[in-house]
Structures are given as structure tokens and as C-alpha cells.
Amino acid sequence: MTDDLFVASTSQRAIVTALGSYRPNRDAIAWMLSAGNLGPGLSWDSRIRCLPGNSRVVLDRDSWSLKEIVERIEFAPRHAPDRTHRDEFIRALREVFGKLRIDSETWNLMLSGGLDSRCILLMLENKSGLRSVTWGLASAQQEPKSDAVVARKLADHFGIAHEYFATDIAAESISTVFDRLLVAGEGRTATLSAYMDGCRIWGQLFSSGIDGVIRVMSCSVPIGCIANRMFAASMAPCFCVITTTSRVSTASSAKASTGRSIYIGVRARHYRPGAIASPHEYRCPVIWAALNDIKSA
């Protein structure tokens, strides 16, 4: 928002184009160098703010002022027997899948062969006409225990169509592939290994009339890979992820340690002992959304 312009968009590039100028964001640079993503709420342009989850922005045109309304969702552990948690989880899954209506002509199931995608396959009430796809290196199809082979066996067992896409590096020049990824994903993530085929998989799905895919994203680990290793090692109830902008050009700028607070960028949030930061605050909007941007484009 400026004195005479308010811009809202799902695209950073669109906002920068509308503003007619670009102001680099050092915090985003620090996050990209240290964590491989832009960081929570950050953009490549220092003027652009990411709207928090479960919130809205209201513009008063008369006073030319903004009001941000945020309704935070707090996640707190509930103590109950394991059987109770398991039963409630299964009941929630059945409720969701019971309401799901998928057009098998225009939607595909992403089938890796792992437990997550296998759970989706088993819980879909209507498998008639369902089509599944798996991707990976071409050589994986010759490895007996790979996702490529297991997924094909699963599809054969349930009598559903299955197609395998090889993600080997594209025959195009690396600069062409990289430019395509930057345009599609706006440089929000450094995790590009699954797209080095030049996004050929998603181009083929789109050209064959596929509107969407069904897949699962595990939410068992809070915050990210740094936290994953830390929790596995010490099971610490709280931790810190601190990203600074000093000496960005010469060194990685993220450090992690156990503690009582969670620091994300310049924002600090305090959690009581035993509470866990929700993946909805970092992993979903920062990491997975960045990857989905590439697919959606």
C-alpha cells in the first residue's frame, strides 16, 4: 500500500509490475540462502506483505487505511488414550472422504507406494475409473522396492489405470529449465530437483485434460528439516529458528538451538511447555505452497 495505490495479488511479480519498481528484501535473501525458501510472510520485494493464515485485510477507501483481522488457530495437545486419538482420527478421515466427489476423468491420484498415498487409495469410496500416476527417475522402474514398482503393483491389485512419468533432467538447456521454474514459481523455493524435467509432467497432465491431482502431505513434523533433526535427537518441547541478515553474502545465516521461544524472521511467538508449532504457520504457506505454485502454473 502506498499513498495512492493499493495492490493485492497471489503473484509477487504482478505486484512489482503494478508498482513499476523493485526494492530488494534482505530478510528474504537471508532465508533463501540459509533455508531454501523466502521465510514466513516474506517476499522478494520488501514492500510486499504476505497475508497471515485465517485472516483478511479490509481497505477503507475514504480514510485510505487498512485493517488486518487475524484469527489465529491455536494448536494444543489434548491428553487422551492412544485408542481415543486413533478412533477420532479415523472418524475424521472417513468423514472427509465420505464427502469427496472426484471426477475420475479430470483428476488423478498421486500414488507413491508409501503409506500416505496408499491410505488415500483405500479410503476413496468410489474407485471406478480412477487413474493414478507416479513419478521418479526412469531407472527406478527396475528397482523392485522403489515407489515406481510398488505403486504399479498397487494399481494392478486394485484394477486402476496407472502411468509413470520419468523426472530425469530435461533435454533442454539448464538455463531454459531454470527460467521456466523462476517464472512458474517466482523463485519462492530452492527445492527444484523434482522439476528438472522442465515441468514436463505437469505440462502433459494439463494437455491431457487433467484439472487436478489428489495427494497427501504429511504434517507430522513442525517447522522444518532443522527442527526434524533436533526433535529426533532430543525431543525438545520448544526450539528456536533464528535467521539474521548480517554477513548474508559470506555465510549461511540460520542457527537452531533448544529454548523457550520460537523465532521466525523478526516475529517471536511463545509456546507453553509441551505445545507444538503448527505446520500451518510455516511448512504449508512457505514450503508446500511454493512447490504447488510451480505445479499450478
Tab-separated table of C-alpha atoms in Angstrom, residues 29-253:
chain	number	residue	atom	x	y	z
A	29	ILE	CA	17.699	-13.238	0.758
A	30	ALA	CA	18.910	-14.458	4.160
A	31	TRP	CA	16.125	-17.033	4.367
A	32	MET	CA	16.732	-18.294	0.825
A	33	LEU	CA	20.466	-18.734	1.432
A	34	SER	CA	20.003	-20.461	4.790
A	35	ALA	CA	16.714	-22.361	4.441
A	36	GLY	CA	15.965	-22.546	0.726
A	37	ASN	CA	12.752	-20.538	0.956
A	38	LEU	CA	11.625	-16.933	1.424
A	39	GLY	CA	10.673	-17.344	5.068
A	40	PRO	CA	7.297	-16.744	6.781
A	41	GLY	CA	5.427	-13.731	5.447
A	42	LEU	CA	8.314	-12.512	3.309
A	43	SER	CA	8.587	-11.595	-0.363
A	44	TRP	CA	11.479	-10.720	-2.665
A	45	ASP	CA	10.210	-7.125	-2.515
A	46	SER	CA	10.424	-5.514	0.936
A	47	ARG	CA	7.108	-3.688	0.413
A	48	ILE	CA	5.034	-6.822	-0.136
A	49	ARG	CA	3.459	-8.465	2.903
A	50	CYS	CA	2.033	-11.964	2.933
A	51	LEU	CA	-1.432	-12.210	4.418
A	52	PRO	CA	-1.374	-14.499	7.503
A	53	GLY	CA	-3.476	-17.620	7.549
A	54	ASN	CA	-7.130	-17.383	8.572
A	55	SER	CA	-7.158	-13.622	8.176
A	56	ARG	CA	-8.406	-10.815	5.976
A	57	VAL	CA	-7.483	-7.241	5.116
A	58	VAL	CA	-10.134	-4.531	4.907
A	59	LEU	CA	-9.462	-1.336	2.951
A	60	ASP	CA	-11.330	1.830	3.931
A	61	ARG	CA	-11.232	3.881	0.743
A	62	ASP	CA	-12.486	7.066	2.394
A	63	SER	CA	-9.768	7.197	5.039
A	64	TRP	CA	-7.320	5.239	2.849
A	65	SER	CA	-6.422	2.932	5.712
A	66	LEU	CA	-6.048	-0.809	6.108
A	67	LYS	CA	-7.264	-3.026	8.906
A	68	GLU	CA	-5.852	-6.526	9.228
A	69	ILE	CA	-8.076	-9.019	11.032
A	70	VAL	CA	-6.266	-12.182	12.108
A	71	GLU	CA	-7.989	-15.078	13.826
A	72	ARG	CA	-5.161	-17.344	14.889
A	73	ILE	CA	-5.750	-21.035	15.310
A	74	GLU	CA	-4.008	-22.350	18.390
A	75	PHE	CA	-2.973	-25.993	18.428
A	76	ALA	CA	-2.636	-27.562	21.864
A	77	PRO	CA	-2.157	-31.224	22.798
A	78	ARG	CA	-5.154	-32.979	24.333
A	79	HIS	CA	-4.355	-35.779	26.718
A	80	ALA	CA	-6.322	-38.924	25.947
A	81	PRO	CA	-5.609	-42.639	25.487
A	82	ASP	CA	-3.962	-43.643	22.202
A	83	ARG	CA	-7.075	-45.581	21.190
A	84	THR	CA	-9.205	-42.437	21.553
A	85	HIS	CA	-6.877	-40.397	19.361
A	86	ARG	CA	-6.757	-43.174	16.762
A	87	ASP	CA	-10.535	-43.597	16.649
A	88	GLU	CA	-11.130	-39.848	16.302
A	89	PHE	CA	-8.529	-39.617	13.553
A	90	ILE	CA	-10.084	-42.462	11.576
A	91	ARG	CA	-13.547	-40.961	12.060
A	92	ALA	CA	-12.325	-37.598	10.730
A	93	LEU	CA	-10.762	-39.257	7.681
A	94	ARG	CA	-13.938	-41.173	6.903
A	95	GLU	CA	-15.997	-38.004	7.189
A	96	VAL	CA	-13.735	-36.149	4.746
A	97	PHE	CA	-13.551	-38.950	2.207
A	98	GLY	CA	-17.277	-39.596	2.517
A	99	LYS	CA	-17.937	-36.068	1.221
A	100	LEU	CA	-15.327	-36.246	-1.538
A	101	ARG	CA	-16.711	-36.285	-5.071
A	102	ILE	CA	-13.945	-36.755	-7.631
A	103	ASP	CA	-14.363	-36.706	-11.396
A	104	SER	CA	-12.026	-39.523	-12.406
A	105	GLU	CA	-11.930	-38.169	-15.954
A	106	THR	CA	-10.247	-34.937	-14.904
A	107	TRP	CA	-8.490	-35.862	-11.654
A	108	ASN	CA	-5.557	-38.209	-10.961
A	109	LEU	CA	-4.383	-39.881	-7.767
A	110	MET	CA	-0.699	-39.354	-6.967
A	111	LEU	CA	0.442	-42.851	-5.970
A	112	SER	CA	3.900	-43.195	-4.447
A	113	GLY	CA	3.515	-46.650	-2.983
A	114	GLY	CA	4.046	-45.291	0.523
A	115	LEU	CA	1.619	-45.400	3.443
A	116	ASP	CA	0.167	-41.907	2.892
A	117	SER	CA	-0.978	-42.321	-0.707
A	118	ARG	CA	-1.980	-45.925	-0.035
A	119	CYS	CA	-4.285	-44.673	2.739
A	120	ILE	CA	-5.991	-42.309	0.286
A	121	LEU	CA	-6.436	-45.118	-2.228
A	122	LEU	CA	-8.022	-47.375	0.383
A	123	MET	CA	-10.348	-44.699	1.754
A	124	LEU	CA	-11.717	-43.464	-1.572
A	125	GLU	CA	-15.217	-44.870	-1.646
A	126	ASN	CA	-15.568	-44.802	-5.430
A	127	LYS	CA	-12.541	-46.180	-7.285
A	128	SER	CA	-14.415	-46.695	-10.550
A	129	GLY	CA	-12.466	-45.188	-13.433
A	130	LEU	CA	-9.769	-43.887	-11.074
A	131	ARG	CA	-6.416	-43.163	-12.694
A	132	SER	CA	-3.107	-42.959	-10.830
A	133	VAL	CA	0.286	-41.503	-11.658
A	134	THR	CA	3.761	-41.928	-10.177
A	135	TRP	CA	6.983	-40.142	-10.992
A	136	GLY	CA	10.689	-40.605	-10.400
A	137	LEU	CA	13.878	-41.463	-12.232
A	138	ALA	CA	13.478	-43.786	-15.208
A	139	SER	CA	15.907	-46.245	-13.616
A	140	ALA	CA	13.612	-46.633	-10.580
A	141	GLN	CA	11.279	-48.822	-12.625
A	142	GLN	CA	13.921	-51.563	-12.476
A	143	GLU	CA	14.325	-51.432	-8.677
A	144	PRO	CA	11.994	-53.994	-7.002
A	145	LYS	CA	11.342	-51.946	-3.825
A	146	SER	CA	11.094	-48.496	-5.399
A	147	ASP	CA	7.973	-46.336	-5.431
A	148	ALA	CA	7.770	-46.916	-9.174
A	149	VAL	CA	7.417	-50.690	-8.835
A	150	VAL	CA	5.314	-50.734	-5.635
A	151	ALA	CA	2.856	-48.171	-6.994
A	152	ARG	CA	2.398	-50.156	-10.204
A	153	LYS	CA	1.676	-53.331	-8.194
A	154	LEU	CA	-0.855	-51.441	-6.057
A	155	ALA	CA	-2.622	-50.109	-9.135
A	156	ASP	CA	-2.727	-53.573	-10.693
A	157	HIS	CA	-4.111	-55.055	-7.461
A	158	PHE	CA	-6.987	-52.567	-7.322
A	159	GLY	CA	-7.573	-52.613	-11.063
A	160	ILE	CA	-6.960	-48.919	-11.649
A	161	ALA	CA	-5.116	-47.291	-14.538
A	162	HIS	CA	-1.544	-46.249	-13.821
A	163	GLU	CA	1.032	-44.108	-15.615
A	164	TYR	CA	4.681	-43.486	-14.744
A	165	PHE	CA	6.499	-40.219	-15.507
A	166	ALA	CA	10.288	-40.073	-15.575
A	167	THR	CA	11.753	-36.945	-13.961
A	168	ASP	CA	15.223	-37.254	-15.441
A	169	ILE	CA	16.847	-33.943	-16.360
A	170	ALA	CA	15.236	-32.370	-19.408
A	171	ALA	CA	16.942	-32.391	-22.779
A	172	GLU	CA	16.531	-28.608	-22.855
A	173	SER	CA	19.299	-26.317	-21.669
A	174	ILE	CA	19.560	-25.795	-17.926
A	175	SER	CA	19.043	-22.054	-18.391
A	176	THR	CA	15.742	-22.684	-20.186
A	177	VAL	CA	14.568	-25.049	-17.441
A	178	PHE	CA	15.650	-22.650	-14.691
A	179	ASP	CA	13.986	-19.648	-16.324
A	180	ARG	CA	10.770	-21.649	-16.634
A	181	LEU	CA	10.875	-22.555	-12.940
A	182	LEU	CA	11.520	-18.939	-11.936
A	183	VAL	CA	8.557	-17.737	-13.972
A	184	ALA	CA	6.275	-20.512	-12.691
A	185	GLY	CA	7.274	-20.373	-9.014
A	186	GLU	CA	8.565	-16.792	-8.722
A	187	GLY	CA	11.712	-18.028	-7.011
A	188	ARG	CA	9.974	-18.957	-3.752
A	189	THR	CA	11.845	-22.232	-3.243
A	190	ALA	CA	15.259	-23.760	-3.874
A	191	THR	CA	13.790	-27.281	-3.892
A	192	LEU	CA	13.813	-27.835	-7.636
A	193	SER	CA	15.000	-31.443	-8.048
A	194	ALA	CA	11.518	-32.782	-8.869
A	195	TYR	CA	11.109	-30.195	-11.635
A	196	MET	CA	14.351	-30.631	-13.539
A	197	ASP	CA	12.393	-32.347	-16.292
A	198	GLY	CA	11.318	-28.832	-17.230
A	199	CYS	CA	7.866	-29.380	-15.652
A	200	ARG	CA	7.129	-31.871	-18.434
A	201	ILE	CA	4.964	-33.993	-16.088
A	202	TRP	CA	2.598	-31.155	-15.308
A	203	GLY	CA	2.522	-29.989	-18.895
A	204	GLN	CA	1.495	-33.461	-20.044
A	205	LEU	CA	-1.172	-33.778	-17.364
A	206	PHE	CA	-2.611	-30.406	-18.326
A	207	SER	CA	-2.596	-31.136	-22.060
A	208	SER	CA	-4.346	-34.456	-21.431
A	209	GLY	CA	-7.283	-32.693	-19.727
A	210	ILE	CA	-6.323	-33.216	-16.077
A	211	ASP	CA	-7.656	-30.412	-13.849
A	212	GLY	CA	-6.244	-31.560	-10.528
A	213	VAL	CA	-4.450	-34.251	-8.564
A	214	ILE	CA	-5.125	-35.889	-5.215
A	215	ARG	CA	-2.143	-36.206	-2.909
A	216	VAL	CA	-1.291	-36.182	0.776
A	217	MET	CA	1.250	-34.055	2.605
A	218	SER	CA	2.477	-35.381	5.950
A	219	CYS	CA	2.174	-32.817	8.754
A	220	SER	CA	3.907	-34.814	11.462
A	221	VAL	CA	6.995	-32.593	11.783
A	222	PRO	CA	6.675	-28.985	12.990
A	223	ILE	CA	8.501	-26.131	11.225
A	224	GLY	CA	11.100	-27.878	9.058
A	225	CYS	CA	14.136	-30.050	8.499
A	226	ILE	CA	16.250	-28.279	11.112
A	227	ALA	CA	13.558	-28.973	13.679
A	228	ASN	CA	13.184	-32.542	12.438
A	229	ARG	CA	16.784	-33.414	13.277
A	230	MET	CA	16.593	-31.577	16.584
A	231	PHE	CA	13.378	-33.249	17.711
A	232	ALA	CA	14.689	-36.657	16.719
A	233	ALA	CA	17.836	-36.071	18.757
A	234	SER	CA	16.493	-34.500	21.925
A	235	MET	CA	12.662	-34.460	21.744
A	236	ALA	CA	12.870	-30.857	22.944
A	237	PRO	CA	9.387	-29.362	23.521
A	238	CYS	CA	10.440	-25.980	22.111
A	239	PHE	CA	13.158	-24.684	19.838
A	240	CYS	CA	14.439	-21.578	18.074
A	241	VAL	CA	14.998	-20.887	14.410
A	242	ILE	CA	16.861	-17.600	14.109
A	243	THR	CA	17.611	-16.012	10.742
A	244	THR	CA	19.633	-12.817	10.574
A	245	THR	CA	20.697	-10.603	7.684
A	246	SER	CA	24.255	-9.887	8.792
A	247	ARG	CA	27.029	-11.164	6.520
A	248	VAL	CA	24.444	-12.624	4.179
A	249	SER	CA	26.860	-12.628	1.267
A	250	THR	CA	29.529	-14.677	3.024
A	251	ALA	CA	27.837	-17.205	5.264
A	252	SER	CA	24.715	-19.167	5.982
A	253	SER	CA	22.673	-17.196	8.480
